[in-house]
Amino acid sequence: MKKLIPSYIRVLVIFFAVFGAMEYFIDSGNQPAFIKYPMVSLFLFVFLFLLIAIEITVNAVDTITYQLLTEEQKAKLGEADAVSFKESQWFKNLMKALTKSEPIENEGQLLLDHDYDGIKELDNNLPPWWVYLFYACILFGVVYFLRFEVFGGDNQEAELKNEMAQAKVEVAEYMKNAPDLMDEKTVTLLTSPADLAIGKTIFMTNCVACHRADAGGQIGPNLTDDHWILGGGIKNVFHTITNGGRDGKGMIAWAKNGLKPKDIQHVASYVLSLHGSNPVNPKAPDGDIWVDPTASKTAAAPAAKTDVAPVKK
């Protein structure tokens, strides 16, 4: 009984199909999955062993079954195999159509008079696949010439410059809105109740030890009055919380102690929202009165303190 696909090819195809699927679906980083995960290697080994065992068993059963057939049954089986083999000739017919090769029996009719040290030349026609590919190359060349030489399309260097310029624009836009890439130049004041509630939670967790729960000041300065040691406004307060207070004294740099830029924006906005809240027994003013330089003289109003920052309990 003939088989269209030999056993060893069938085993290899099935094994590598499973192997490729596991490598694709198992996230193993830069290493192959069968190296990073020993269980994968064990599974593949067992799977290959079972495939080989199954093929051996199937072939043995086929052999025994064939031996048990009568001569008439063997003849009919041989006829069926012959028909199946003829039906598989479609691939050979396809290759013949693409190559237009002459049978080897006609080789004598194709020999030319050329003779190079006993090597003779055949007068074969170019295979159709080569001719079609040649015409496709000509068509590609015409389109390429028109695209870049006539209509002025961008070449690879121009495309690279355009893509780099677009990438810079996209990176700049991303940095404007990315919470963890925020700095004092891009930070904005938050005013929504939800954002201020988040800022209050951070303040109560980290700042009350030095500034009191009402921000009236204790070890740290009063955060509700008009005086600021390092400047007021969201940008100055954000900078102070991020980098810490004055050298040698004042609060720590919270960017190095667990607070992300978005957290600092929330707590700075909350601190500024406490301006004018008049806490009980506030600490005496520290620093100078700060007026927002971007506000008009008539509408200018002091903002909150910059020597503000969360302080660990």
PDB file of N, CA and C in Angstrom, residues 91-168:
ATOM      1  N   PHE A  91       0.951  17.886  -9.945  1.00  0.00           N
ATOM      2  CA  PHE A  91       2.101  18.733  -9.644  1.00  0.00           C
ATOM      3  C   PHE A  91       3.143  18.654 -10.754  1.00  0.00           C
ATOM      4  N   LYS A  92       3.364  17.441 -11.253  1.00  0.00           N
ATOM      5  CA  LYS A  92       4.317  17.282 -12.351  1.00  0.00           C
ATOM      6  C   LYS A  92       3.824  17.997 -13.597  1.00  0.00           C
ATOM      7  N   ASN A  93       2.525  17.944 -13.839  1.00  0.00           N
ATOM      8  CA  ASN A  93       1.961  18.634 -15.002  1.00  0.00           C
ATOM      9  C   ASN A  93       2.115  20.148 -14.865  1.00  0.00           C
ATOM     10  N   LEU A  94       1.925  20.633 -13.642  1.00  0.00           N
ATOM     11  CA  LEU A  94       2.098  22.069 -13.402  1.00  0.00           C
ATOM     12  C   LEU A  94       3.533  22.493 -13.669  1.00  0.00           C
ATOM     13  N   MET A  95       4.505  21.725 -13.155  1.00  0.00           N
ATOM     14  CA  MET A  95       5.908  22.047 -13.380  1.00  0.00           C
ATOM     15  C   MET A  95       6.264  21.986 -14.865  1.00  0.00           C
ATOM     16  N   LYS A  96       5.669  21.053 -15.575  1.00  0.00           N
ATOM     17  CA  LYS A  96       5.936  20.952 -17.011  1.00  0.00           C
ATOM     18  C   LYS A  96       5.407  22.176 -17.739  1.00  0.00           C
ATOM     19  N   ALA A  97       4.223  22.668 -17.322  1.00  0.00           N
ATOM     20  CA  ALA A  97       3.660  23.857 -17.958  1.00  0.00           C
ATOM     21  C   ALA A  97       4.511  25.086 -17.691  1.00  0.00           C
ATOM     22  N   LEU A  98       5.134  25.144 -16.522  1.00  0.00           N
ATOM     23  CA  LEU A  98       5.951  26.313 -16.176  1.00  0.00           C
ATOM     24  C   LEU A  98       7.340  26.250 -16.800  1.00  0.00           C
ATOM     25  N   THR A  99       7.818  25.060 -17.106  1.00  0.00           N
ATOM     26  CA  THR A  99       9.178  24.923 -17.635  1.00  0.00           C
ATOM     27  C   THR A  99       9.223  24.623 -19.130  1.00  0.00           C
ATOM     28  N   LYS A 100       8.149  23.999 -19.654  1.00  0.00           N
ATOM     29  CA  LYS A 100       8.122  23.599 -21.071  1.00  0.00           C
ATOM     30  C   LYS A 100       9.335  22.758 -21.427  1.00  0.00           C
ATOM     31  N   SER A 101       9.731  21.940 -20.507  1.00  0.00           N
ATOM     32  CA  SER A 101      10.919  21.116 -20.746  1.00  0.00           C
ATOM     33  C   SER A 101      10.598  19.984 -21.707  1.00  0.00           C
ATOM     34  N   GLU A 102      11.555  19.665 -22.558  1.00  0.00           N
ATOM     35  CA  GLU A 102      11.399  18.572 -23.516  1.00  0.00           C
ATOM     36  C   GLU A 102      11.767  17.248 -22.846  1.00  0.00           C
ATOM     37  N   PRO A 103      11.093  16.186 -23.226  1.00  0.00           N
ATOM     38  CA  PRO A 103      11.480  14.871 -22.677  1.00  0.00           C
ATOM     39  C   PRO A 103      12.926  14.551 -23.028  1.00  0.00           C
ATOM     40  N   ILE A 104      13.545  13.755 -22.187  1.00  0.00           N
ATOM     41  CA  ILE A 104      14.954  13.435 -22.411  1.00  0.00           C
ATOM     42  C   ILE A 104      15.153  12.635 -23.700  1.00  0.00           C
ATOM     43  N   GLU A 105      14.071  12.000 -24.179  1.00  0.00           N
ATOM     44  CA  GLU A 105      14.190  11.248 -25.423  1.00  0.00           C
ATOM     45  C   GLU A 105      14.422  12.165 -26.623  1.00  0.00           C
ATOM     46  N   ASN A 106      14.000  13.449 -26.520  1.00  0.00           N
ATOM     47  CA  ASN A 106      14.158  14.395 -27.630  1.00  0.00           C
ATOM     48  C   ASN A 106      15.442  15.193 -27.539  1.00  0.00           C
ATOM     49  N   GLU A 107      16.322  14.830 -26.642  1.00  0.00           N
ATOM     50  CA  GLU A 107      17.534  15.630 -26.425  1.00  0.00           C
ATOM     51  C   GLU A 107      18.397  15.673 -27.677  1.00  0.00           C
ATOM     52  N   GLY A 108      18.430  14.587 -28.418  1.00  0.00           N
ATOM     53  CA  GLY A 108      19.271  14.560 -29.619  1.00  0.00           C
ATOM     54  C   GLY A 108      18.842  15.586 -30.642  1.00  0.00           C
ATOM     55  N   GLN A 109      17.568  15.935 -30.706  1.00  0.00           N
ATOM     56  CA  GLN A 109      17.072  16.893 -31.678  1.00  0.00           C
ATOM     57  C   GLN A 109      17.401  18.331 -31.294  1.00  0.00           C
ATOM     58  N   LEU A 110      17.760  18.524 -30.007  1.00  0.00           N
ATOM     59  CA  LEU A 110      18.022  19.884 -29.518  1.00  0.00           C
ATOM     60  C   LEU A 110      19.501  20.226 -29.461  1.00  0.00           C
ATOM     61  N   LEU A 111      20.375  19.266 -29.749  1.00  0.00           N
ATOM     62  CA  LEU A 111      21.807  19.525 -29.657  1.00  0.00           C
ATOM     63  C   LEU A 111      22.250  20.495 -30.748  1.00  0.00           C
ATOM     64  N   LEU A 112      23.069  21.468 -30.370  1.00  0.00           N
ATOM     65  CA  LEU A 112      23.660  22.411 -31.322  1.00  0.00           C
ATOM     66  C   LEU A 112      25.049  21.928 -31.720  1.00  0.00           C
ATOM     67  N   ASP A 113      25.625  22.617 -32.696  1.00  0.00           N
ATOM     68  CA  ASP A 113      26.958  22.232 -33.165  1.00  0.00           C
ATOM     69  C   ASP A 113      28.053  22.690 -32.219  1.00  0.00           C
ATOM     70  N   HIS A 114      27.703  23.540 -31.267  1.00  0.00           N
ATOM     71  CA  HIS A 114      28.717  24.041 -30.340  1.00  0.00           C
ATOM     72  C   HIS A 114      29.262  22.901 -29.492  1.00  0.00           C
ATOM     73  N   ASP A 115      30.572  22.890 -29.331  1.00  0.00           N
ATOM     74  CA  ASP A 115      31.202  21.836 -28.534  1.00  0.00           C
ATOM     75  C   ASP A 115      32.375  22.454 -27.791  1.00  0.00           C
ATOM     76  N   TYR A 116      32.304  22.449 -26.475  1.00  0.00           N
ATOM     77  CA  TYR A 116      33.367  23.026 -25.649  1.00  0.00           C
ATOM     78  C   TYR A 116      33.966  21.922 -24.802  1.00  0.00           C
ATOM     79  N   ASP A 117      35.081  21.398 -25.255  1.00  0.00           N
ATOM     80  CA  ASP A 117      35.770  20.331 -24.526  1.00  0.00           C
ATOM     81  C   ASP A 117      34.818  19.174 -24.207  1.00  0.00           C
ATOM     82  N   GLY A 118      33.993  18.819 -25.165  1.00  0.00           N
ATOM     83  CA  GLY A 118      33.078  17.703 -24.970  1.00  0.00           C
ATOM     84  C   GLY A 118      31.752  18.085 -24.349  1.00  0.00           C
ATOM     85  N   ILE A 119      31.616  19.352 -23.960  1.00  0.00           N
ATOM     86  CA  ILE A 119      30.356  19.821 -23.383  1.00  0.00           C
ATOM     87  C   ILE A 119      29.528  20.423 -24.509  1.00  0.00           C
ATOM     88  N   LYS A 120      28.367  19.840 -24.742  1.00  0.00           N
ATOM     89  CA  LYS A 120      27.516  20.298 -25.826  1.00  0.00           C
ATOM     90  C   LYS A 120      26.381  21.168 -25.290  1.00  0.00           C
ATOM     91  N   GLU A 121      25.789  21.952 -26.186  1.00  0.00           N
ATOM     92  CA  GLU A 121      24.765  22.920 -25.805  1.00  0.00           C
ATOM     93  C   GLU A 121      23.413  22.507 -26.387  1.00  0.00           C
ATOM     94  N   LEU A 122      22.388  22.620 -25.566  1.00  0.00           N
ATOM     95  CA  LEU A 122      21.034  22.312 -25.992  1.00  0.00           C
ATOM     96  C   LEU A 122      20.300  23.593 -26.380  1.00  0.00           C
ATOM     97  N   ASP A 123      19.496  23.509 -27.413  1.00  0.00           N
ATOM     98  CA  ASP A 123      18.735  24.663 -27.880  1.00  0.00           C
ATOM     99  C   ASP A 123      17.339  24.653 -27.248  1.00  0.00           C
ATOM    100  N   ASN A 124      17.301  24.766 -25.923  1.00  0.00           N
ATOM    101  CA  ASN A 124      16.022  24.806 -25.206  1.00  0.00           C
ATOM    102  C   ASN A 124      15.441  26.212 -25.223  1.00  0.00           C
ATOM    103  N   ASN A 125      14.127  26.302 -25.242  1.00  0.00           N
ATOM    104  CA  ASN A 125      13.468  27.601 -25.096  1.00  0.00           C
ATOM    105  C   ASN A 125      13.552  28.059 -23.650  1.00  0.00           C
ATOM    106  N   LEU A 126      13.475  29.375 -23.477  1.00  0.00           N
ATOM    107  CA  LEU A 126      13.443  29.898 -22.113  1.00  0.00           C
ATOM    108  C   LEU A 126      12.188  29.391 -21.423  1.00  0.00           C
ATOM    109  N   PRO A 127      12.292  28.986 -20.182  1.00  0.00           N
ATOM    110  CA  PRO A 127      11.099  28.511 -19.462  1.00  0.00           C
ATOM    111  C   PRO A 127      10.108  29.648 -19.259  1.00  0.00           C
ATOM    112  N   PRO A 128       8.811  29.373 -19.355  1.00  0.00           N
ATOM    113  CA  PRO A 128       7.802  30.434 -19.212  1.00  0.00           C
ATOM    114  C   PRO A 128       7.917  31.203 -17.903  1.00  0.00           C
ATOM    115  N   TRP A 129       8.253  30.522 -16.796  1.00  0.00           N
ATOM    116  CA  TRP A 129       8.342  31.243 -15.527  1.00  0.00           C
ATOM    117  C   TRP A 129       9.408  32.329 -15.587  1.00  0.00           C
ATOM    118  N   TRP A 130      10.515  32.040 -16.294  1.00  0.00           N
ATOM    119  CA  TRP A 130      11.589  33.030 -16.406  1.00  0.00           C
ATOM    120  C   TRP A 130      11.138  34.196 -17.275  1.00  0.00           C
ATOM    121  N   VAL A 131      10.427  33.892 -18.367  1.00  0.00           N
ATOM    122  CA  VAL A 131       9.947  34.942 -19.268  1.00  0.00           C
ATOM    123  C   VAL A 131       8.955  35.856 -18.553  1.00  0.00           C
ATOM    124  N   TYR A 132       8.021  35.244 -17.790  1.00  0.00           N
ATOM    125  CA  TYR A 132       7.044  36.044 -17.055  1.00  0.00           C
ATOM    126  C   TYR A 132       7.726  36.935 -16.018  1.00  0.00           C
ATOM    127  N   LEU A 133       8.731  36.384 -15.352  1.00  0.00           N
ATOM    128  CA  LEU A 133       9.465  37.175 -14.363  1.00  0.00           C
ATOM    129  C   LEU A 133      10.216  38.318 -15.028  1.00  0.00           C
ATOM    130  N   PHE A 134      10.765  38.081 -16.230  1.00  0.00           N
ATOM    131  CA  PHE A 134      11.474  39.126 -16.966  1.00  0.00           C
ATOM    132  C   PHE A 134      10.522  40.263 -17.338  1.00  0.00           C
ATOM    133  N   TYR A 135       9.326  39.914 -17.821  1.00  0.00           N
ATOM    134  CA  TYR A 135       8.339  40.942 -18.148  1.00  0.00           C
ATOM    135  C   TYR A 135       7.898  41.712 -16.894  1.00  0.00           C
ATOM    136  N   ALA A 136       7.761  41.000 -15.776  1.00  0.00           N
ATOM    137  CA  ALA A 136       7.386  41.665 -14.526  1.00  0.00           C
ATOM    138  C   ALA A 136       8.460  42.651 -14.087  1.00  0.00           C
ATOM    139  N   CYS A 137       9.724  42.300 -14.291  1.00  0.00           N
ATOM    140  CA  CYS A 137      10.822  43.221 -13.932  1.00  0.00           C
ATOM    141  C   CYS A 137      10.786  44.464 -14.805  1.00  0.00           C
ATOM    142  N   ILE A 138      10.475  44.269 -16.101  1.00  0.00           N
ATOM    143  CA  ILE A 138      10.373  45.427 -17.001  1.00  0.00           C
ATOM    144  C   ILE A 138       9.246  46.353 -16.542  1.00  0.00           C
ATOM    145  N   LEU A 139       8.094  45.762 -16.214  1.00  0.00           N
ATOM    146  CA  LEU A 139       6.966  46.557 -15.740  1.00  0.00           C
ATOM    147  C   LEU A 139       7.316  47.287 -14.445  1.00  0.00           C
ATOM    148  N   PHE A 140       8.002  46.599 -13.538  1.00  0.00           N
ATOM    149  CA  PHE A 140       8.417  47.231 -12.290  1.00  0.00           C
ATOM    150  C   PHE A 140       9.353  48.404 -12.561  1.00  0.00           C
ATOM    151  N   GLY A 141      10.301  48.220 -13.516  1.00  0.00           N
ATOM    152  CA  GLY A 141      11.234  49.290 -13.840  1.00  0.00           C
ATOM    153  C   GLY A 141      10.530  50.519 -14.380  1.00  0.00           C
ATOM    154  N   VAL A 142       9.505  50.318 -15.216  1.00  0.00           N
ATOM    155  CA  VAL A 142       8.757  51.450 -15.772  1.00  0.00           C
ATOM    156  C   VAL A 142       8.021  52.201 -14.671  1.00  0.00           C
ATOM    157  N   VAL A 143       7.339  51.443 -13.783  1.00  0.00           N
ATOM    158  CA  VAL A 143       6.612  52.074 -12.683  1.00  0.00           C
ATOM    159  C   VAL A 143       7.577  52.807 -11.753  1.00  0.00           C
ATOM    160  N   TYR A 144       8.712  52.197 -11.478  1.00  0.00           N
ATOM    161  CA  TYR A 144       9.715  52.812 -10.601  1.00  0.00           C
ATOM    162  C   TYR A 144      10.221  54.124 -11.190  1.00  0.00           C
ATOM    163  N   PHE A 145      10.514  54.101 -12.508  1.00  0.00           N
ATOM    164  CA  PHE A 145      11.016  55.312 -13.172  1.00  0.00           C
ATOM    165  C   PHE A 145       9.980  56.425 -13.113  1.00  0.00           C
ATOM    166  N   LEU A 146       8.724  56.109 -13.436  1.00  0.00           N
ATOM    167  CA  LEU A 146       7.678  57.127 -13.417  1.00  0.00           C
ATOM    168  C   LEU A 146       7.452  57.655 -12.002  1.00  0.00           C
ATOM    169  N   ARG A 147       7.488  56.762 -11.029  1.00  0.00           N
ATOM    170  CA  ARG A 147       7.208  57.161  -9.642  1.00  0.00           C
ATOM    171  C   ARG A 147       8.235  58.137  -9.105  1.00  0.00           C
ATOM    172  N   PHE A 148       9.510  57.871  -9.341  1.00  0.00           N
ATOM    173  CA  PHE A 148      10.562  58.680  -8.715  1.00  0.00           C
ATOM    174  C   PHE A 148      11.172  59.724  -9.636  1.00  0.00           C
ATOM    175  N   GLU A 149      11.204  59.478 -10.938  1.00  0.00           N
ATOM    176  CA  GLU A 149      11.866  60.413 -11.844  1.00  0.00           C
ATOM    177  C   GLU A 149      10.896  61.365 -12.520  1.00  0.00           C
ATOM    178  N   VAL A 150       9.658  60.948 -12.729  1.00  0.00           N
ATOM    179  CA  VAL A 150       8.688  61.797 -13.421  1.00  0.00           C
ATOM    180  C   VAL A 150       7.780  62.510 -12.431  1.00  0.00           C
ATOM    181  N   PHE A 151       7.230  61.770 -11.482  1.00  0.00           N
ATOM    182  CA  PHE A 151       6.277  62.358 -10.543  1.00  0.00           C
ATOM    183  C   PHE A 151       6.925  62.817  -9.238  1.00  0.00           C
ATOM    184  N   GLY A 152       8.247  62.678  -9.112  1.00  0.00           N
ATOM    185  CA  GLY A 152       8.965  63.217  -7.965  1.00  0.00           C
ATOM    186  C   GLY A 152       8.645  62.577  -6.635  1.00  0.00           C
ATOM    187  N   GLY A 153       8.477  61.277  -6.594  1.00  0.00           N
ATOM    188  CA  GLY A 153       8.210  60.593  -5.335  1.00  0.00           C
ATOM    189  C   GLY A 153       9.406  60.645  -4.394  1.00  0.00           C
ATOM    190  N   ASP A 154       9.138  60.546  -3.099  1.00  0.00           N
ATOM    191  CA  ASP A 154      10.216  60.581  -2.102  1.00  0.00           C
ATOM    192  C   ASP A 154      11.082  59.335  -2.211  1.00  0.00           C
ATOM    193  N   ASN A 155      12.394  59.553  -2.203  1.00  0.00           N
ATOM    194  CA  ASN A 155      13.296  58.403  -2.158  1.00  0.00           C
ATOM    195  C   ASN A 155      13.448  57.952  -0.708  1.00  0.00           C
ATOM    196  N   GLN A 156      14.314  56.979  -0.483  1.00  0.00           N
ATOM    197  CA  GLN A 156      14.448  56.414   0.868  1.00  0.00           C
ATOM    198  C   GLN A 156      14.965  57.438   1.869  1.00  0.00           C
ATOM    199  N   GLU A 157      15.881  58.304   1.433  1.00  0.00           N
ATOM    200  CA  GLU A 157      16.422  59.312   2.350  1.00  0.00           C
ATOM    201  C   GLU A 157      15.343  60.310   2.751  1.00  0.00           C
ATOM    202  N   ALA A 158      14.537  60.751   1.757  1.00  0.00           N
ATOM    203  CA  ALA A 158      13.461  61.702   2.059  1.00  0.00           C
ATOM    204  C   ALA A 158      12.407  61.058   2.959  1.00  0.00           C
ATOM    205  N   GLU A 159      12.082  59.797   2.698  1.00  0.00           N
ATOM    206  CA  GLU A 159      11.111  59.100   3.536  1.00  0.00           C
ATOM    207  C   GLU A 159      11.605  58.990   4.969  1.00  0.00           C
ATOM    208  N   LEU A 160      12.896  58.706   5.133  1.00  0.00           N
ATOM    209  CA  LEU A 160      13.459  58.612   6.483  1.00  0.00           C
ATOM    210  C   LEU A 160      13.362  59.946   7.207  1.00  0.00           C
ATOM    211  N   LYS A 161      13.697  61.049   6.513  1.00  0.00           N
ATOM    212  CA  LYS A 161      13.627  62.366   7.148  1.00  0.00           C
ATOM    213  C   LYS A 161      12.190  62.696   7.541  1.00  0.00           C
ATOM    214  N   ASN A 162      11.241  62.391   6.670  1.00  0.00           N
ATOM    215  CA  ASN A 162       9.838  62.669   6.984  1.00  0.00           C
ATOM    216  C   ASN A 162       9.364  61.842   8.172  1.00  0.00           C
ATOM    217  N   GLU A 163       9.757  60.579   8.208  1.00  0.00           N
ATOM    218  CA  GLU A 163       9.346  59.719   9.312  1.00  0.00           C
ATOM    219  C   GLU A 163       9.989  60.159  10.630  1.00  0.00           C
ATOM    220  N   MET A 164      11.257  60.608  10.569  1.00  0.00           N
ATOM    221  CA  MET A 164      11.918  61.085  11.786  1.00  0.00           C
ATOM    222  C   MET A 164      11.255  62.361  12.297  1.00  0.00           C
ATOM    223  N   ALA A 165      10.882  63.252  11.372  1.00  0.00           N
ATOM    224  CA  ALA A 165      10.212  64.482  11.776  1.00  0.00           C
ATOM    225  C   ALA A 165       8.855  64.174  12.404  1.00  0.00           C
ATOM    226  N   GLN A 166       8.116  63.246  11.803  1.00  0.00           N
ATOM    227  CA  GLN A 166       6.822  62.861  12.355  1.00  0.00           C
ATOM    228  C   GLN A 166       6.987  62.192  13.715  1.00  0.00           C
ATOM    229  N   ALA A 167       8.044  61.395  13.853  1.00  0.00           N
ATOM    230  CA  ALA A 167       8.292  60.728  15.132  1.00  0.00           C
ATOM    231  C   ALA A 167       8.576  61.750  16.233  1.00  0.00           C
ATOM    232  N   LYS A 168       9.321  62.810  15.910  1.00  0.00           N
ATOM    233  CA  LYS A 168       9.604  63.843  16.907  1.00  0.00           C
ATOM    234  C   LYS A 168       8.327  64.544  17.342  1.00  0.00           C
TER     235      LYS A 168
END
